[in-house]
PDB file of C-alpha atoms in Angstrom:
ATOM      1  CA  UNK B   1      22.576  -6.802  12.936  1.00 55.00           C
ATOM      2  CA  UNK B   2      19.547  -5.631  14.865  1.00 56.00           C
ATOM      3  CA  UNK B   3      18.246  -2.870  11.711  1.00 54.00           C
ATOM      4  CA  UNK B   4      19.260  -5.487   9.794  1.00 53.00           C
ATOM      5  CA  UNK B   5      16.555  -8.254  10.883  1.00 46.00           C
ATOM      6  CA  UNK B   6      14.258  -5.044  11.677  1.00 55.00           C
ATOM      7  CA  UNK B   7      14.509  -4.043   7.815  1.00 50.00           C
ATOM      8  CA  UNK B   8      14.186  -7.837   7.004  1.00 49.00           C
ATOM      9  CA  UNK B   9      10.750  -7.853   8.897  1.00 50.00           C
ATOM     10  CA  UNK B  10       9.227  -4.747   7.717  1.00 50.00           C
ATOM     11  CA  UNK B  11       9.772  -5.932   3.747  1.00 49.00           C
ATOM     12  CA  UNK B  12       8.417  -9.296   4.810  1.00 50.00           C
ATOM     13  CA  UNK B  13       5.472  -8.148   5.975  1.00 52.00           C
ATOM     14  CA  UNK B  14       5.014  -5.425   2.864  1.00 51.00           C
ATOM     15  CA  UNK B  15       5.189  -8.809   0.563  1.00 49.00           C
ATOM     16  CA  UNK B  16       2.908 -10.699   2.736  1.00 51.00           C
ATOM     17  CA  UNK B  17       0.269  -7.908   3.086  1.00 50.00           C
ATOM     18  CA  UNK B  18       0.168  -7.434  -0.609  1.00 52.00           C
ATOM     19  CA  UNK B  19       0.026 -11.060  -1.757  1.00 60.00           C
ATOM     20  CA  UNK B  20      -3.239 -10.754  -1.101  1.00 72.00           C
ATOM     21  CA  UNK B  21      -5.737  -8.974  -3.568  1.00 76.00           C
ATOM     22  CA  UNK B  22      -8.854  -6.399  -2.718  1.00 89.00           C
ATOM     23  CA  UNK B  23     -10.334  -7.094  -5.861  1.00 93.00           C
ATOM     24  CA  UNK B  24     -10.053 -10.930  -7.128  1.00 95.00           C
ATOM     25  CA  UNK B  25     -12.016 -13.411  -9.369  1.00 97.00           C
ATOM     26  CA  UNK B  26     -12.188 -16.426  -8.539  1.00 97.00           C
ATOM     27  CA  UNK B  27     -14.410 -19.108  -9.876  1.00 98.00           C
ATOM     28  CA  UNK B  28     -15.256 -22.700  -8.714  1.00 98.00           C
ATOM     29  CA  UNK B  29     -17.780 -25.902  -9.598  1.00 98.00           C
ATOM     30  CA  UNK B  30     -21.204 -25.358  -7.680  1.00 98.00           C
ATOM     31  CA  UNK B  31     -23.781 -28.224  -8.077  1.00 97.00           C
ATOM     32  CA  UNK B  32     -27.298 -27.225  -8.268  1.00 97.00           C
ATOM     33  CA  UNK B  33     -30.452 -27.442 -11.153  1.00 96.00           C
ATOM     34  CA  UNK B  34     -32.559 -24.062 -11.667  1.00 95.00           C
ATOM     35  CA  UNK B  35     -32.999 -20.822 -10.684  1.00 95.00           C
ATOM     36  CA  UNK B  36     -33.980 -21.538  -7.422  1.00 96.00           C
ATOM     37  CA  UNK B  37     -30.661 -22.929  -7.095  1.00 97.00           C
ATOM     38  CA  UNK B  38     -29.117 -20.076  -8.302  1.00 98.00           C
ATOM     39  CA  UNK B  39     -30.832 -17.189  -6.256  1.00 98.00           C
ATOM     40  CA  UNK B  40     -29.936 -19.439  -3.235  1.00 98.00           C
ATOM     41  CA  UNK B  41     -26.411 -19.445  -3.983  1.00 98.00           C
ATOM     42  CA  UNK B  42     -25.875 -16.100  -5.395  1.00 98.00           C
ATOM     43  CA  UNK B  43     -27.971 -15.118  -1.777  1.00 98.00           C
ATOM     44  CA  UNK B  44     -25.145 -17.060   0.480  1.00 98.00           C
ATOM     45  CA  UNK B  45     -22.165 -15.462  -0.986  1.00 98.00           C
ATOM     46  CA  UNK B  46     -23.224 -12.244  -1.752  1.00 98.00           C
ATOM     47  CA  UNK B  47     -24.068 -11.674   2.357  1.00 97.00           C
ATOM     48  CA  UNK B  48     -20.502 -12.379   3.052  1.00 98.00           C
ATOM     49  CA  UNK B  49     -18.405  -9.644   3.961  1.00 97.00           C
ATOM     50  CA  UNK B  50     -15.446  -9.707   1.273  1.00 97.00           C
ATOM     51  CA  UNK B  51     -17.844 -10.828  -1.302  1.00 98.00           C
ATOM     52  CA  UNK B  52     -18.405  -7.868  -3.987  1.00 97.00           C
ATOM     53  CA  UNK B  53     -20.105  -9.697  -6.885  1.00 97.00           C
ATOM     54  CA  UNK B  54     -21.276 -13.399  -7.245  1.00 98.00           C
ATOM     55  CA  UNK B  55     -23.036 -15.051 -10.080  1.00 98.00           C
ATOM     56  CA  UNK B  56     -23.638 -18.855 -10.580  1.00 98.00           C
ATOM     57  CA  UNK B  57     -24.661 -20.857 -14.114  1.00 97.00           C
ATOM     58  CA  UNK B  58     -27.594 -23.042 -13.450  1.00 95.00           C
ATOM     59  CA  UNK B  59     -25.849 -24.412 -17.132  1.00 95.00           C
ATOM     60  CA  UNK B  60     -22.633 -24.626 -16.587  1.00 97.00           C
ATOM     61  CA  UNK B  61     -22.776 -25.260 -12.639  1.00 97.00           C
ATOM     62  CA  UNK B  62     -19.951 -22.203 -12.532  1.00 98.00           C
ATOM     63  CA  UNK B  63     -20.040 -19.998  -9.414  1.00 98.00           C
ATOM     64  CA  UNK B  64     -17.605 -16.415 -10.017  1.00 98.00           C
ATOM     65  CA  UNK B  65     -17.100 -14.226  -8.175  1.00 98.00           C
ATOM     66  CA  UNK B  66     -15.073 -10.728  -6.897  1.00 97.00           C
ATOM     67  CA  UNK B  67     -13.513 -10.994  -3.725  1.00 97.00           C
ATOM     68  CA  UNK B  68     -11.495  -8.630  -1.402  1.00 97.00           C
ATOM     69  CA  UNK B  69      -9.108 -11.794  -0.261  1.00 95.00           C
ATOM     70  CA  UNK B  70      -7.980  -9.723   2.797  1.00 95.00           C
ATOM     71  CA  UNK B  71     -11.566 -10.560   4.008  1.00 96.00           C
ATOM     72  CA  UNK B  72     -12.592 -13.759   2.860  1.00 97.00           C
ATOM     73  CA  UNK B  73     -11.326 -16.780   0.920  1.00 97.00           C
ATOM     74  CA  UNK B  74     -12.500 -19.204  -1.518  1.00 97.00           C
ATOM     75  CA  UNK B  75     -12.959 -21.539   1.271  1.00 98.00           C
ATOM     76  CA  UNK B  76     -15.069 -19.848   3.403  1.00 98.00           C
ATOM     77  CA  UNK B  77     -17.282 -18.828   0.433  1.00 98.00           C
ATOM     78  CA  UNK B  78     -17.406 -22.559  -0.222  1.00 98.00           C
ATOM     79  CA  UNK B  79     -18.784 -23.629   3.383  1.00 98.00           C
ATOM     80  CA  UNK B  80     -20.753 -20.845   3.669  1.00 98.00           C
ATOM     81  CA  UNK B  81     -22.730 -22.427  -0.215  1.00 98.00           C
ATOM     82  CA  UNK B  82     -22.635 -26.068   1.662  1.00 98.00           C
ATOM     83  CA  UNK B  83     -24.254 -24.749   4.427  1.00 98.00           C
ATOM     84  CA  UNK B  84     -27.439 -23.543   1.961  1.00 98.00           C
ATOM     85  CA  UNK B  85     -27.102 -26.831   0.198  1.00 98.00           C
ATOM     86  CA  UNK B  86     -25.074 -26.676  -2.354  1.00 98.00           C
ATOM     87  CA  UNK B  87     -21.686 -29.037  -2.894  1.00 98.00           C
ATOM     88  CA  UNK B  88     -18.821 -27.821  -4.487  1.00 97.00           C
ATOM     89  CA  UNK B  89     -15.336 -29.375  -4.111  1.00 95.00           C
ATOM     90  CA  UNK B  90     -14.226 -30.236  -0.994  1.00 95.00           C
ATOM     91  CA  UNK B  91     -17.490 -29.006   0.687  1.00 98.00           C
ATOM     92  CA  UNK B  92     -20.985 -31.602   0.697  1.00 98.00           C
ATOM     93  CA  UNK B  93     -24.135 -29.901   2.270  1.00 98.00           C
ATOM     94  CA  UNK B  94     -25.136 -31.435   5.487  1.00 98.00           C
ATOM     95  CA  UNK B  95     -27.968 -34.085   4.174  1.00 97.00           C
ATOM     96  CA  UNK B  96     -30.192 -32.233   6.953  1.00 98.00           C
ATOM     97  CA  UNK B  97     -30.259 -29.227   4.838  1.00 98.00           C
ATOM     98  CA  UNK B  98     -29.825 -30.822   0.918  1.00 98.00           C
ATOM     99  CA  UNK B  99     -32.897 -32.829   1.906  1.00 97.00           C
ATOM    100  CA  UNK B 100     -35.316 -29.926   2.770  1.00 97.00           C
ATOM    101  CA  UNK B 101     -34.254 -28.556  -0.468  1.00 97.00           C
ATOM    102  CA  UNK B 102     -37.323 -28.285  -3.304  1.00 96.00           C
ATOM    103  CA  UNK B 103     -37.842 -31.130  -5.399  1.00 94.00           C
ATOM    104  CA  UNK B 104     -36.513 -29.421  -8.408  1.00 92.00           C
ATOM    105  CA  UNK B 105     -33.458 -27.987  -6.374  1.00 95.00           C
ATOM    106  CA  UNK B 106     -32.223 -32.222  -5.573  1.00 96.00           C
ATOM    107  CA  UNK B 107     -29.078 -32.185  -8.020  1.00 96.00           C
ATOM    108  CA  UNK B 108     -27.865 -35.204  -6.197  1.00 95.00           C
ATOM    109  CA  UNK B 109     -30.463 -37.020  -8.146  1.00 90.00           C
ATOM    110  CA  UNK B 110     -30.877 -37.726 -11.584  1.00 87.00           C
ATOM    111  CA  UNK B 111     -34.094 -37.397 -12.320  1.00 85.00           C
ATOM    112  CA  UNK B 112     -34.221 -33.367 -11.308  1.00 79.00           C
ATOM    113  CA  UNK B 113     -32.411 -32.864 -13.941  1.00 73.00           C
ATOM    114  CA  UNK B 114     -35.206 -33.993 -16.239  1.00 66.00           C
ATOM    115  CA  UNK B 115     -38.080 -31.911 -14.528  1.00 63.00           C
ATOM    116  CA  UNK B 116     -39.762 -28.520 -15.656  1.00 60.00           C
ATOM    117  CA  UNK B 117     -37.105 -25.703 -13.886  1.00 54.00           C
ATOM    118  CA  UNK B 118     -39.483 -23.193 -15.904  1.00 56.00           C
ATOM    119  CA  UNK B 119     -37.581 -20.031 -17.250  1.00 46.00           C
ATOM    120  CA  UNK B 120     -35.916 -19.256 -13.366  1.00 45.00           C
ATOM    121  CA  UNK B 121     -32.427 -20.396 -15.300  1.00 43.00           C
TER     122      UNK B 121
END
């Protein structure tokens, strides 16, 4: 019964340790307007340990990424944009930080997405 439950335990955590992936994409909604936006996003995530690649769409507001999951989650990768200014589901940027954004970098507004963002895109 004992090397029974022992066995039990060791597959367990085999499973568990490999439901995990070291080399995942993943992919989520980022707001933001220009390339600004983008270099400031790309910046946060990329800085995180676990995060091997990250590129954001000032077009289509879509943030990928490759992650090593056994080091980071989707999550953590989202708090850690918030905290730069960015909102993405589930996750606002304190108002402290979206407000000392640039002008041009104010997604939360309407009319940003009207001005010049130049060729930064």
């Amino acid at each position: 019964m004992k090397t029974t439950l022992i066995t039990a335990f060791a597959l367990l955590a085999m499973v568990m340790g490999h439901s995990q992936d070291k080399n995942k994409s993943i992919s989520f909604e980022v707001k933001g307007n220009c390339g600004m936006c983008q270099s400031r996003i790309e910046k946060a995530a990329i800085k995180l340990k676990g995060v091997k690649f990250a590129s954001w769409s000032s077009e289509t507001k879509k943030f990928e990424a490759i992650i090593d999951e056994r080091k980071i989650s989707i999550p953590d990768i989202q708090q850690r944009i918030a905290e730069v200014g960015h909102d993405s589901e589930g996750f606002t940027a304190p108002d402290s930080v979206y407000n000392n954004l640039p002008e041009c970098c104010k997604y939360r507004d309407p009319a940003t997405m009207h001005m010049d963002h130049g060729n930064n895109n």
